[in-house]
mmCIF file of C-alpha atoms and ligand atoms in Angstrom:
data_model
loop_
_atom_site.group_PDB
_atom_site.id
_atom_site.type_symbol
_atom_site.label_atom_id
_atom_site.label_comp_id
_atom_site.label_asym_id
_atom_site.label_seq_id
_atom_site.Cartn_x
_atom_site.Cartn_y
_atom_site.Cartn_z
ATOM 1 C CA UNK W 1 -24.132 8.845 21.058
ATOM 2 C CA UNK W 2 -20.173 8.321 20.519
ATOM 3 C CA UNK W 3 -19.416 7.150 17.015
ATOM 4 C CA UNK W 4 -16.013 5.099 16.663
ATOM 5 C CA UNK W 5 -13.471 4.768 13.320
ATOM 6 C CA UNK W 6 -10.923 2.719 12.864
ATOM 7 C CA UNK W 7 -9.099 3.508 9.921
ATOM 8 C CA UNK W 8 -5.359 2.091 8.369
ATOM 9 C CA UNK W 9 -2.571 3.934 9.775
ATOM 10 C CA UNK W 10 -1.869 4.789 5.975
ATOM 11 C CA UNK W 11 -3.024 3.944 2.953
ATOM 12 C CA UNK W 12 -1.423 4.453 -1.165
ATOM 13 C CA UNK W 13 -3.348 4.628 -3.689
ATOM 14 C CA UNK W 14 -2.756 4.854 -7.640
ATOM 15 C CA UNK W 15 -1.036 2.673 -10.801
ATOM 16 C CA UNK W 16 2.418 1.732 -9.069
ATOM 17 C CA UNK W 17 1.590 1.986 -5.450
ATOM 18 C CA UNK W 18 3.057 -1.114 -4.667
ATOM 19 C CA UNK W 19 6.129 -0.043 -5.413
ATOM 20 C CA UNK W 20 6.302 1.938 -2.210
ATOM 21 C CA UNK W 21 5.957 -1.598 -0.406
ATOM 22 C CA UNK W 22 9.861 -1.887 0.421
ATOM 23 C CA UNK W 23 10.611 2.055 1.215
ATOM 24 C CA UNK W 24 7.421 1.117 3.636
ATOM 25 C CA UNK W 25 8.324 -1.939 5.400
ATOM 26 C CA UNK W 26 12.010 -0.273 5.714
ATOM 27 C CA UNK W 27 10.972 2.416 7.703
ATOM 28 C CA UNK W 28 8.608 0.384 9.873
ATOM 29 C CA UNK W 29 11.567 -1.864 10.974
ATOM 30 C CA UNK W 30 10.143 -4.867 9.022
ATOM 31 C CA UNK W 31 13.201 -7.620 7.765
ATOM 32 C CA UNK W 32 11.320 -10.122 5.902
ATOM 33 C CA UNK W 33 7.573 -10.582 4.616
ATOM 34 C CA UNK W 34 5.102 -13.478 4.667
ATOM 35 C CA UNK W 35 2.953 -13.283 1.485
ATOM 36 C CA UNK W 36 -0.492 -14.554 1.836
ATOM 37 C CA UNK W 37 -1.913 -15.331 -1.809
ATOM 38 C CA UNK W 38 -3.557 -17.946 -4.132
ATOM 39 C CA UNK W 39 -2.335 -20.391 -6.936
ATOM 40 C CA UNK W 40 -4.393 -18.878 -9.609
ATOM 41 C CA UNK W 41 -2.367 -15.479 -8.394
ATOM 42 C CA UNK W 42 0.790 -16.729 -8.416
ATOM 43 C CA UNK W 43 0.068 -18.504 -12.081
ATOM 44 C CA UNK W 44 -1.565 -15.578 -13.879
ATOM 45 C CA UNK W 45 1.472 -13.369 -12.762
ATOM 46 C CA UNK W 46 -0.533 -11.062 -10.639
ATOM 47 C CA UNK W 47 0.875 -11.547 -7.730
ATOM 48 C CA UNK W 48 4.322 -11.241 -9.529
ATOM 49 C CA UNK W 49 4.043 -7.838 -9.790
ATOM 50 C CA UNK W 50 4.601 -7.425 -5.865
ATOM 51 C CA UNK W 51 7.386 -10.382 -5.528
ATOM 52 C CA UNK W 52 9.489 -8.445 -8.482
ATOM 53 C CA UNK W 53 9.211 -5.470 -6.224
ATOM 54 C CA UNK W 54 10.310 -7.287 -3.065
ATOM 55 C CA UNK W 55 12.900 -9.237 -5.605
ATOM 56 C CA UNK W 56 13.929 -5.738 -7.011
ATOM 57 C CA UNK W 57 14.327 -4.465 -3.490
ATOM 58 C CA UNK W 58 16.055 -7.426 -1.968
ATOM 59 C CA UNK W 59 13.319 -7.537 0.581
ATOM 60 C CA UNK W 60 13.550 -11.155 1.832
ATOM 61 C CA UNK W 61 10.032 -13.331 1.413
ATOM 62 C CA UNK W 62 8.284 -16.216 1.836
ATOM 63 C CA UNK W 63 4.710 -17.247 0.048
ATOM 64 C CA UNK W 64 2.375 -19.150 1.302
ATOM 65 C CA UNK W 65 -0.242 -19.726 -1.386
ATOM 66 C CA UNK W 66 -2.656 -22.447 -0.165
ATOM 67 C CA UNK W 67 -5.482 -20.294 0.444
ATOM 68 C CA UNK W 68 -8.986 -21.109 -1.298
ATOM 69 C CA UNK W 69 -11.874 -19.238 -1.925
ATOM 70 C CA UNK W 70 -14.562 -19.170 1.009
ATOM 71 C CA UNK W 71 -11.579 -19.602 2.781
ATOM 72 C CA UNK W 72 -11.664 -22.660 5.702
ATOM 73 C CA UNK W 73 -10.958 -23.038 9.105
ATOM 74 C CA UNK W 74 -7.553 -25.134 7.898
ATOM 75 C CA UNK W 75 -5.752 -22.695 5.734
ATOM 76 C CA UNK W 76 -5.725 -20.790 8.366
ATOM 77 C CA UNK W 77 -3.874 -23.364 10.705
ATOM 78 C CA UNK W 78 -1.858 -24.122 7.978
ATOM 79 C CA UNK W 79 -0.813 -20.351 7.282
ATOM 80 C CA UNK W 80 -0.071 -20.197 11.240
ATOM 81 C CA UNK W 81 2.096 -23.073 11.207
ATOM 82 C CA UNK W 82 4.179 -22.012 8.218
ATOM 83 C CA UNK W 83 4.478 -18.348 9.081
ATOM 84 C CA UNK W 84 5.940 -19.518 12.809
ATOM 85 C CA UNK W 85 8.437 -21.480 10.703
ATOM 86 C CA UNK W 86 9.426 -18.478 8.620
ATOM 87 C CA UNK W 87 10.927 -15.915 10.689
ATOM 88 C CA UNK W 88 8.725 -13.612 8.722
ATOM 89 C CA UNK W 89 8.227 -9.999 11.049
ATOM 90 C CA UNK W 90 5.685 -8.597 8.896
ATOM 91 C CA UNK W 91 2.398 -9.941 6.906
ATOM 92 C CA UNK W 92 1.444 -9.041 3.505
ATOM 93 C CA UNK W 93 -2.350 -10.076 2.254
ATOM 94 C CA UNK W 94 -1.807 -9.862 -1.347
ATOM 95 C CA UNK W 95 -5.292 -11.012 -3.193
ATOM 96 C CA UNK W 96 -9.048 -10.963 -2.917
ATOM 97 C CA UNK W 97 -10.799 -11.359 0.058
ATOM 98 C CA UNK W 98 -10.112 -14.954 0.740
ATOM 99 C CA UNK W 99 -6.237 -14.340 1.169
ATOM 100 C CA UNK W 100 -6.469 -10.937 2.757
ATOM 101 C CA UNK W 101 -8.788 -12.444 5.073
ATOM 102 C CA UNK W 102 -6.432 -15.900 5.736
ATOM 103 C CA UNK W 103 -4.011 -13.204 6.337
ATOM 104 C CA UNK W 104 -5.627 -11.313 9.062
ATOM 105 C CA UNK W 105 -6.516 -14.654 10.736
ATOM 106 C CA UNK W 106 -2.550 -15.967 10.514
ATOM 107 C CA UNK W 107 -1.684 -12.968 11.816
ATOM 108 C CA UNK W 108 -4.159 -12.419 14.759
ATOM 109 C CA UNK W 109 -3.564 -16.793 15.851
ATOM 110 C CA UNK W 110 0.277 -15.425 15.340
ATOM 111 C CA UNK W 111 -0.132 -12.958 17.927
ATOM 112 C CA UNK W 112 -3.028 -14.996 19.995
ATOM 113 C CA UNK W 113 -2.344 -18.459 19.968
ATOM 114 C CA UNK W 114 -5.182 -19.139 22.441
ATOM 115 C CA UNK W 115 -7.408 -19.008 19.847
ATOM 116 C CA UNK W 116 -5.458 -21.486 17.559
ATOM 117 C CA UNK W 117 -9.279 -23.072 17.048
ATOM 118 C CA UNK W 118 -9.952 -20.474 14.582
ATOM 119 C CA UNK W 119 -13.445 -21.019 15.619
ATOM 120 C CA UNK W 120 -13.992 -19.217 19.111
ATOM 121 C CA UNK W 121 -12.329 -16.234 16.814
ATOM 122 C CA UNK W 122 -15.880 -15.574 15.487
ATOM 123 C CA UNK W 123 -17.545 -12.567 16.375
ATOM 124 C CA UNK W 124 -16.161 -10.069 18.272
ATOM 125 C CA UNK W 125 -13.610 -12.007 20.672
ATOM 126 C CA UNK W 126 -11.582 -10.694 23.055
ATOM 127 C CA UNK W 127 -7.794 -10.696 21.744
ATOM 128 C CA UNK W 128 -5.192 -8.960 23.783
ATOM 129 C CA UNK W 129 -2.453 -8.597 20.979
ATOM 130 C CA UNK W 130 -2.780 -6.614 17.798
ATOM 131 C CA UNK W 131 -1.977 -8.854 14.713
ATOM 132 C CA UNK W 132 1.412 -9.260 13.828
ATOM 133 C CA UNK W 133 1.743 -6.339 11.408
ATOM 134 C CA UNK W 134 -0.392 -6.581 7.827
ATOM 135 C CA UNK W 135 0.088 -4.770 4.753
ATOM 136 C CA UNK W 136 -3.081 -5.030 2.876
ATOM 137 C CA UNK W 137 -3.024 -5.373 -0.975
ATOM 138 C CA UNK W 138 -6.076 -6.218 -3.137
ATOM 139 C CA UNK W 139 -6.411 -7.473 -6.359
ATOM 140 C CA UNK W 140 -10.128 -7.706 -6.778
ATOM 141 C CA UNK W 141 -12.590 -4.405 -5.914
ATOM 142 C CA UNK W 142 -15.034 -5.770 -3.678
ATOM 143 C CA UNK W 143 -14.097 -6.829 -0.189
ATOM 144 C CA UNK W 144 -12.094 -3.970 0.681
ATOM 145 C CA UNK W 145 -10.391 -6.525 3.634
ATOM 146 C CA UNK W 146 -7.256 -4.365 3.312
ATOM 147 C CA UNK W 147 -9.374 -1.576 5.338
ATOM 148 C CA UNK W 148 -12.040 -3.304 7.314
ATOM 149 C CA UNK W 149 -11.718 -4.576 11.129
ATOM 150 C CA UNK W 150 -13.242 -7.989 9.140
ATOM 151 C CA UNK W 151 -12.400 -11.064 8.337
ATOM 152 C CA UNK W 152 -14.290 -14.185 7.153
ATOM 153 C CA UNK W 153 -13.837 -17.342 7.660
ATOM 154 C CA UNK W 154 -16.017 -20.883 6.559
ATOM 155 C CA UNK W 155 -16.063 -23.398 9.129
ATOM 156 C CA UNK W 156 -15.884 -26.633 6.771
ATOM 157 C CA UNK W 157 -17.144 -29.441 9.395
ATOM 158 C CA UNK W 158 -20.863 -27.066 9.873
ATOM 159 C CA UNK W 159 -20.662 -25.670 6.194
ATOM 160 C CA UNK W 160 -21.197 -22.092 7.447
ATOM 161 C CA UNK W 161 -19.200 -19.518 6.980
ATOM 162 C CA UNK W 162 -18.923 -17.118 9.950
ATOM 163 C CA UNK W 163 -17.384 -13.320 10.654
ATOM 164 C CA UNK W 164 -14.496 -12.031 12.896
ATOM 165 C CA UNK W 165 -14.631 -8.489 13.919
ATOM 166 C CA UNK W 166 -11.639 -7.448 15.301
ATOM 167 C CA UNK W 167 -9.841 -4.157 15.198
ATOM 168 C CA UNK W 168 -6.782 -5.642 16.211
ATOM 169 C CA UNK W 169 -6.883 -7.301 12.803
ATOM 170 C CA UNK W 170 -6.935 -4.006 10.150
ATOM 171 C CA UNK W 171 -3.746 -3.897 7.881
ATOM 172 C CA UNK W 172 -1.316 -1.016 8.927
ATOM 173 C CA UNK W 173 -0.876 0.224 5.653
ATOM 174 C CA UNK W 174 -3.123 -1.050 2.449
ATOM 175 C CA UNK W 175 -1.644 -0.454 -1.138
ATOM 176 C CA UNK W 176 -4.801 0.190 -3.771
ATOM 177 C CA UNK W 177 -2.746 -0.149 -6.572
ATOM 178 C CA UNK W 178 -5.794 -0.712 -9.943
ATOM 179 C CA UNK W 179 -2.431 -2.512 -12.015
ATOM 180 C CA UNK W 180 -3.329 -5.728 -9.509
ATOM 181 C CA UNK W 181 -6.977 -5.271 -10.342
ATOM 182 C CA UNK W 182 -6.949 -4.724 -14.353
ATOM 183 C CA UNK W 183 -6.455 -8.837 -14.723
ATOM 184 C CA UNK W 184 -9.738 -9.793 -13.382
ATOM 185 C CA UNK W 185 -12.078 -10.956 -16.000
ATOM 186 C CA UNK W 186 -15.519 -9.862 -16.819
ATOM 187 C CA UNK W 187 -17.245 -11.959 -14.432
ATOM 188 C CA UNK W 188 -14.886 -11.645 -11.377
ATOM 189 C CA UNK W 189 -15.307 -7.687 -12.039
ATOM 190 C CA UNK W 190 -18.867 -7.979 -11.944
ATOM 191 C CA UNK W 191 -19.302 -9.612 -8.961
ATOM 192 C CA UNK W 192 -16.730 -8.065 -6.895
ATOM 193 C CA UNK W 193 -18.041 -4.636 -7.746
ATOM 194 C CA UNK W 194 -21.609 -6.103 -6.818
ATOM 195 C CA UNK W 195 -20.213 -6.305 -3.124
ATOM 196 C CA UNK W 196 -18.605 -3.205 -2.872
ATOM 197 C CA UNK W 197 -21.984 -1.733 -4.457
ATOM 198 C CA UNK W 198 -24.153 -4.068 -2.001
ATOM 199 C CA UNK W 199 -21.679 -2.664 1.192
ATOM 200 C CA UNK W 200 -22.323 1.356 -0.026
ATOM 201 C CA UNK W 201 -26.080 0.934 0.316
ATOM 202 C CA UNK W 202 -26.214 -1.468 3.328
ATOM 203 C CA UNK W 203 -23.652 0.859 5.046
ATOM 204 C CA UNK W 204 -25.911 3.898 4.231
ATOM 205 C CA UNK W 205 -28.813 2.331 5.175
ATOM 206 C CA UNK W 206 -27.815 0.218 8.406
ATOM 207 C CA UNK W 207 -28.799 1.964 11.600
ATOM 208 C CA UNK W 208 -25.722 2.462 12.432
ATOM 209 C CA UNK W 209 -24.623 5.129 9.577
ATOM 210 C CA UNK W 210 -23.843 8.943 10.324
ATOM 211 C CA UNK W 211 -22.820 12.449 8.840
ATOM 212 C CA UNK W 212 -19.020 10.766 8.414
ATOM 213 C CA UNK W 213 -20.087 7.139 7.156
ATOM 214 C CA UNK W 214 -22.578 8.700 4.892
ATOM 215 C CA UNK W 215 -20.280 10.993 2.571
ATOM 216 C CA UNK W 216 -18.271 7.382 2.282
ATOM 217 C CA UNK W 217 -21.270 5.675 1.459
ATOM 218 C CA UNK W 218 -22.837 8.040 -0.722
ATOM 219 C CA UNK W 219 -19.900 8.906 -3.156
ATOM 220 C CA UNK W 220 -19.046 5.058 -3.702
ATOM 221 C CA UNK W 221 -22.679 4.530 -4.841
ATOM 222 C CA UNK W 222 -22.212 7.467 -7.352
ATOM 223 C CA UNK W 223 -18.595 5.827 -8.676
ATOM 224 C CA UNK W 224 -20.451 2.053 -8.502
ATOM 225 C CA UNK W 225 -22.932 3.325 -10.489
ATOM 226 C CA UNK W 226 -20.982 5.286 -13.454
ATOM 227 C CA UNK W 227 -17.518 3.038 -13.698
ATOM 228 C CA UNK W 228 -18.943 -0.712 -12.655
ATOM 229 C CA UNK W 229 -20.447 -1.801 -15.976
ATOM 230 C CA UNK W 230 -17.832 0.304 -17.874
ATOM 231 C CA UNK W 231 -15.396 -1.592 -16.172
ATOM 232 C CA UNK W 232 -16.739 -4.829 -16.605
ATOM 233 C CA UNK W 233 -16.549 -3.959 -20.076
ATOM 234 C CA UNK W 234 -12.783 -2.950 -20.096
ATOM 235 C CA UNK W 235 -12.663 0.290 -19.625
ATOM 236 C CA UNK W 236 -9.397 0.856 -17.874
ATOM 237 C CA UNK W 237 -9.950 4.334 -16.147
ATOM 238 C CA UNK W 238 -12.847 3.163 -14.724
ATOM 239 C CA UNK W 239 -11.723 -0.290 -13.004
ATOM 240 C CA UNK W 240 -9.663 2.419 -11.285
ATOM 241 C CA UNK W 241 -12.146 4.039 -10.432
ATOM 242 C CA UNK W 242 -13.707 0.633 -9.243
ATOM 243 C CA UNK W 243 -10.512 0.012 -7.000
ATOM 244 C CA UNK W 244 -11.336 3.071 -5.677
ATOM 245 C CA UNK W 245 -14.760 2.915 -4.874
ATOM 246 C CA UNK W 246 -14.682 -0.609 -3.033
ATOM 247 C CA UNK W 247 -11.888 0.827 -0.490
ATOM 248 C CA UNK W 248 -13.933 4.101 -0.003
ATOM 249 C CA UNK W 249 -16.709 2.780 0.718
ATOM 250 C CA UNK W 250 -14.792 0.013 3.223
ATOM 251 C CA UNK W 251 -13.681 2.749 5.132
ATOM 252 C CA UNK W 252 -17.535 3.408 6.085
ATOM 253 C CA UNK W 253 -19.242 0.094 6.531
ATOM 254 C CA UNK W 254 -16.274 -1.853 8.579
ATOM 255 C CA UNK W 255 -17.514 1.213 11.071
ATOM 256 C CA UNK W 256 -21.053 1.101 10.949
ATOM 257 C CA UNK W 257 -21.936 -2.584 9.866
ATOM 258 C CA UNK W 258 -23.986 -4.204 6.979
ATOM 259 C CA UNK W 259 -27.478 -5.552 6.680
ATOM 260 C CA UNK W 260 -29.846 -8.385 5.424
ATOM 261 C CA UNK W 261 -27.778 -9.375 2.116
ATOM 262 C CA UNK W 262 -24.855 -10.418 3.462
ATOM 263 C CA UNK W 263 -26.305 -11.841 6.394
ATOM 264 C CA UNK W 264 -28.212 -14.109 3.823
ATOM 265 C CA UNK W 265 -25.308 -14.309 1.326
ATOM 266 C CA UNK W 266 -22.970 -16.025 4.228
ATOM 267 C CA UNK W 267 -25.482 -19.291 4.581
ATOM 268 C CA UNK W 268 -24.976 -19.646 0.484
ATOM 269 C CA UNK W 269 -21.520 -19.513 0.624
ATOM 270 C CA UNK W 270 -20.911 -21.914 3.406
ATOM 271 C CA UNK W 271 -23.264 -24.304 2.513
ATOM 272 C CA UNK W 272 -23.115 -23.859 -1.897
ATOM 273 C CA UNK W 273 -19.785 -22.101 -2.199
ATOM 274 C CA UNK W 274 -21.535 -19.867 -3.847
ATOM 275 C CA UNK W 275 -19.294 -16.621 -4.772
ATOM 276 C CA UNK W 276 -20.051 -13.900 -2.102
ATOM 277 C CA UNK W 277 -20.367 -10.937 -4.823
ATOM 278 C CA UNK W 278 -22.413 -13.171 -6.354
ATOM 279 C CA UNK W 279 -24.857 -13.860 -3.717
ATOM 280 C CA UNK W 280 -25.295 -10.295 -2.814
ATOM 281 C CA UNK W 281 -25.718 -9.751 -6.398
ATOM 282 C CA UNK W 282 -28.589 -11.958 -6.427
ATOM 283 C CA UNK W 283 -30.275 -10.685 -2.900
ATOM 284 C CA UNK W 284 -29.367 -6.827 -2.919
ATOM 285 C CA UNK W 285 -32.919 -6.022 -4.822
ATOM 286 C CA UNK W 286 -35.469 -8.266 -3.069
ATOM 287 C CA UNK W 287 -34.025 -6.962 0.354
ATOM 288 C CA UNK W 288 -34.051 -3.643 -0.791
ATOM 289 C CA UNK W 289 -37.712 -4.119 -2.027
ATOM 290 C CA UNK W 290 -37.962 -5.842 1.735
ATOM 291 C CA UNK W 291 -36.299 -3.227 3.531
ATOM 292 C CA UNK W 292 -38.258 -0.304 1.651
ATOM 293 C CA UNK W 293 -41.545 -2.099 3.798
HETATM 294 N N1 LIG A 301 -12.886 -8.971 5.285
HETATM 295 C C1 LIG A 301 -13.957 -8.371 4.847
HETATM 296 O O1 LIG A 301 -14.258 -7.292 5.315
HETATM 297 C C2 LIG A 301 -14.795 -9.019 3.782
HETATM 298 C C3 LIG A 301 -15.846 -8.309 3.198
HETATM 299 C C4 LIG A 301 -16.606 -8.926 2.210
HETATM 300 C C5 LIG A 301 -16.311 -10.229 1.830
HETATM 301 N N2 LIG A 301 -15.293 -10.915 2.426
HETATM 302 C C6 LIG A 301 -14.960 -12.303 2.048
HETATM 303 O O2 LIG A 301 -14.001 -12.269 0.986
HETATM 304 C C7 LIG A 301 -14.152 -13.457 0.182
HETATM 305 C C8 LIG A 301 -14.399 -13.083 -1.261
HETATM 306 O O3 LIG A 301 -13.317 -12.327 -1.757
HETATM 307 P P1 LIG A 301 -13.287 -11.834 -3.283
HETATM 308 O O4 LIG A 301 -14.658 -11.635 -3.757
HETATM 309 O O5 LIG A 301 -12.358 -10.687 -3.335
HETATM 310 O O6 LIG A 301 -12.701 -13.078 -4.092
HETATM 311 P P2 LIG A 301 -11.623 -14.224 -3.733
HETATM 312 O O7 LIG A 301 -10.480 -13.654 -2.987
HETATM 313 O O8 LIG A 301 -12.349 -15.370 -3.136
HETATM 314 O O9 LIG A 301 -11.109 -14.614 -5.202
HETATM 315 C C9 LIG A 301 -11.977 -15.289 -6.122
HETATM 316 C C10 LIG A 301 -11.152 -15.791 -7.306
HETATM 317 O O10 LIG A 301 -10.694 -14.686 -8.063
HETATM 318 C C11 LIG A 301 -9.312 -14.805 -8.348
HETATM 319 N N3 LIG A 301 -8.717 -13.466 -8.470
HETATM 320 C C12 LIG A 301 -8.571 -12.534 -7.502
HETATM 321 N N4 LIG A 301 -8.009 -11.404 -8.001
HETATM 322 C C13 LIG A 301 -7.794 -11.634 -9.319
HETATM 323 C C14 LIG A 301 -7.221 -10.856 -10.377
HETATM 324 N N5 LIG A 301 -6.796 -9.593 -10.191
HETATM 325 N N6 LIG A 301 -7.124 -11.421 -11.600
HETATM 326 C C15 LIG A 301 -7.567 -12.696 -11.828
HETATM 327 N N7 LIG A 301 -8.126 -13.482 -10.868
HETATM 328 C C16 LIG A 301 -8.236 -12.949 -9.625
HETATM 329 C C17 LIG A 301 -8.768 -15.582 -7.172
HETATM 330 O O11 LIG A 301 -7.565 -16.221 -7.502
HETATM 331 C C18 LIG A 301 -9.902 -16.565 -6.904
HETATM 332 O O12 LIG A 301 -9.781 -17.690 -7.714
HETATM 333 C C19 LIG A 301 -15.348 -14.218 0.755
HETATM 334 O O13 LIG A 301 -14.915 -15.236 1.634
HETATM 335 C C20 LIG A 301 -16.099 -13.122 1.507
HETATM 336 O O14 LIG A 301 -16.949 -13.637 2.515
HETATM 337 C C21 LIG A 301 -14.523 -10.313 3.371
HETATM 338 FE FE1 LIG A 302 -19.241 -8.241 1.199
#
């Protein structure tokens, strides 16, 4: 058996790790960035936080905001389009899932425009060109996009939402900076750290797990389990904890797969745009209860 990992070329972590982003992008030879995000980012001021370091650093920019959640099949063309237009060298993913994983999908059509569809993208297709470079930075603790060889996409004509695995999609570097996670309110905390919990036990318990996927696995469980409703009830030290936790335990599944939930939670958000830490949330227990038959 020969066990594979694909890991970030680097990764920061801690209160004011994004303010390495410049020093970063310097030394990798990047000129100007193309900052995937959302509206509600951009209006609650958390993405602020990174364009006053670029602004500080007089790092030249451009956002592109019009991402959604669930995100479809057309932001993604639309993110393509406008990042050809910019002159942008570099990619930065700068939200939850949905823009980290718009991001990864701009940047892989960027690179491969044969698959400009979006669609034949899904699964694990056969790309020739690494993404144009990504720096990963999240905002919620869930997805943990900014490490995984994921990305997924909802394909808005069939109201499914399907998955890209791709290594030539994982950011270069990924800032885990808990400052851009501290804004997210009770419920977003909640159900974000309900995916990161649902991807430590389907990771651990997936066929696929080993010795090195397992210590992942196993110590995000034990930080899910003390800091997630502590967080959720505003307890600072342990939302970073939280931030933690969901990129930890990234690291291991992206590697070894997931199981039942979030094949079942992809169907309800596709079709009910229902919130994917939500829908694990509701099917992690009866498919453990399944799975322990
Ligand atoms: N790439 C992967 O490996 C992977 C893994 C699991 C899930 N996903 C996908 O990621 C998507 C879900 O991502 P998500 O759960 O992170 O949420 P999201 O990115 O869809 O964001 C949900 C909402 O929360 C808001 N938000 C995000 N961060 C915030 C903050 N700090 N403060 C206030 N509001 C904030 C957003 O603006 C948005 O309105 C789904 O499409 C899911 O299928 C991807
Ligand atoms: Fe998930």
């Amino acid at each position: 058996m020969v066990y594979r990992m694909i890991f970030n070329q680097t990764a920061y972590f801690g209160r004011g790790a994004v303010r390495e982003i410049p020093e970063v992008a310097r030394k990798h030879g990047f000129r100007k960035a193309f900052v995937v995000t959302d509206p509600v980012l951009l209006e609650t001021g958390t993405a602020r936080r990174v364009l006053d370091v670029l602004d500080a650093a007089g790092m030249e920019y451009e956002v592109f905001d019009n991402v959604r959640p669930n995100p479809p099949v057309e932001c993604i063309q639309d993110g393509v389009l406008r990042f050809n237009a910019s002159g942008a060298d570099f990619l930065i993913g700068l939200g939850g899932g949905s823009p980290q994983d718009t991001c990864k999908g701009i940047g892989i059509i960027a690179a491969n425009p044969e698959f400009g569809d979006v669609l034949s993208l899904e699964g694990v297709a056969d790309t020739r060109n690494p993404s144009v470079p990504i720096f990963g930075v999240p905002t919620t603790a869930g997805t943990a996009s900014e490490t995984t060889i994921n990305y997924v996409v909802t394909d808005t004509r069939n109201k499914r939402k399907f998955v890209a695995v791709d290594p030539h999609d994982i950011p270069v570097v990924a800032f885990v900076d808990p400052d851009l996670t501290d804004s997210m309110p009770r419920g977003l905390k909640v159900a974000t750290g309900l995916d990161a919990l649902t991807h430590a036990i389907e990771g651990y318990v997936t066929p696929g797990a080993w010795s090195l996927s397992d210590c992942l696995s196993m110590q995000t469980i034990r930080m899910i389990a003390k800091n997630l409703a502590r967080s959720a009830d505003g307890d600072v030290p342990a939302g970073e904890q939280m931030a933690y936790a969901s990129y930890i335990t990234g690291m291991a599944y992206s590697n070894v797969g997931l199981g039942l939930v979030h094949g079942m939670a992809h169907p309800l958000g596709g079709r009910l745009g229902v919130a994917h830490g939500v829908a694990n949330g509701i099917l992690l227990a009866p498919v453990m209860e399944y799975n322990k038959e």
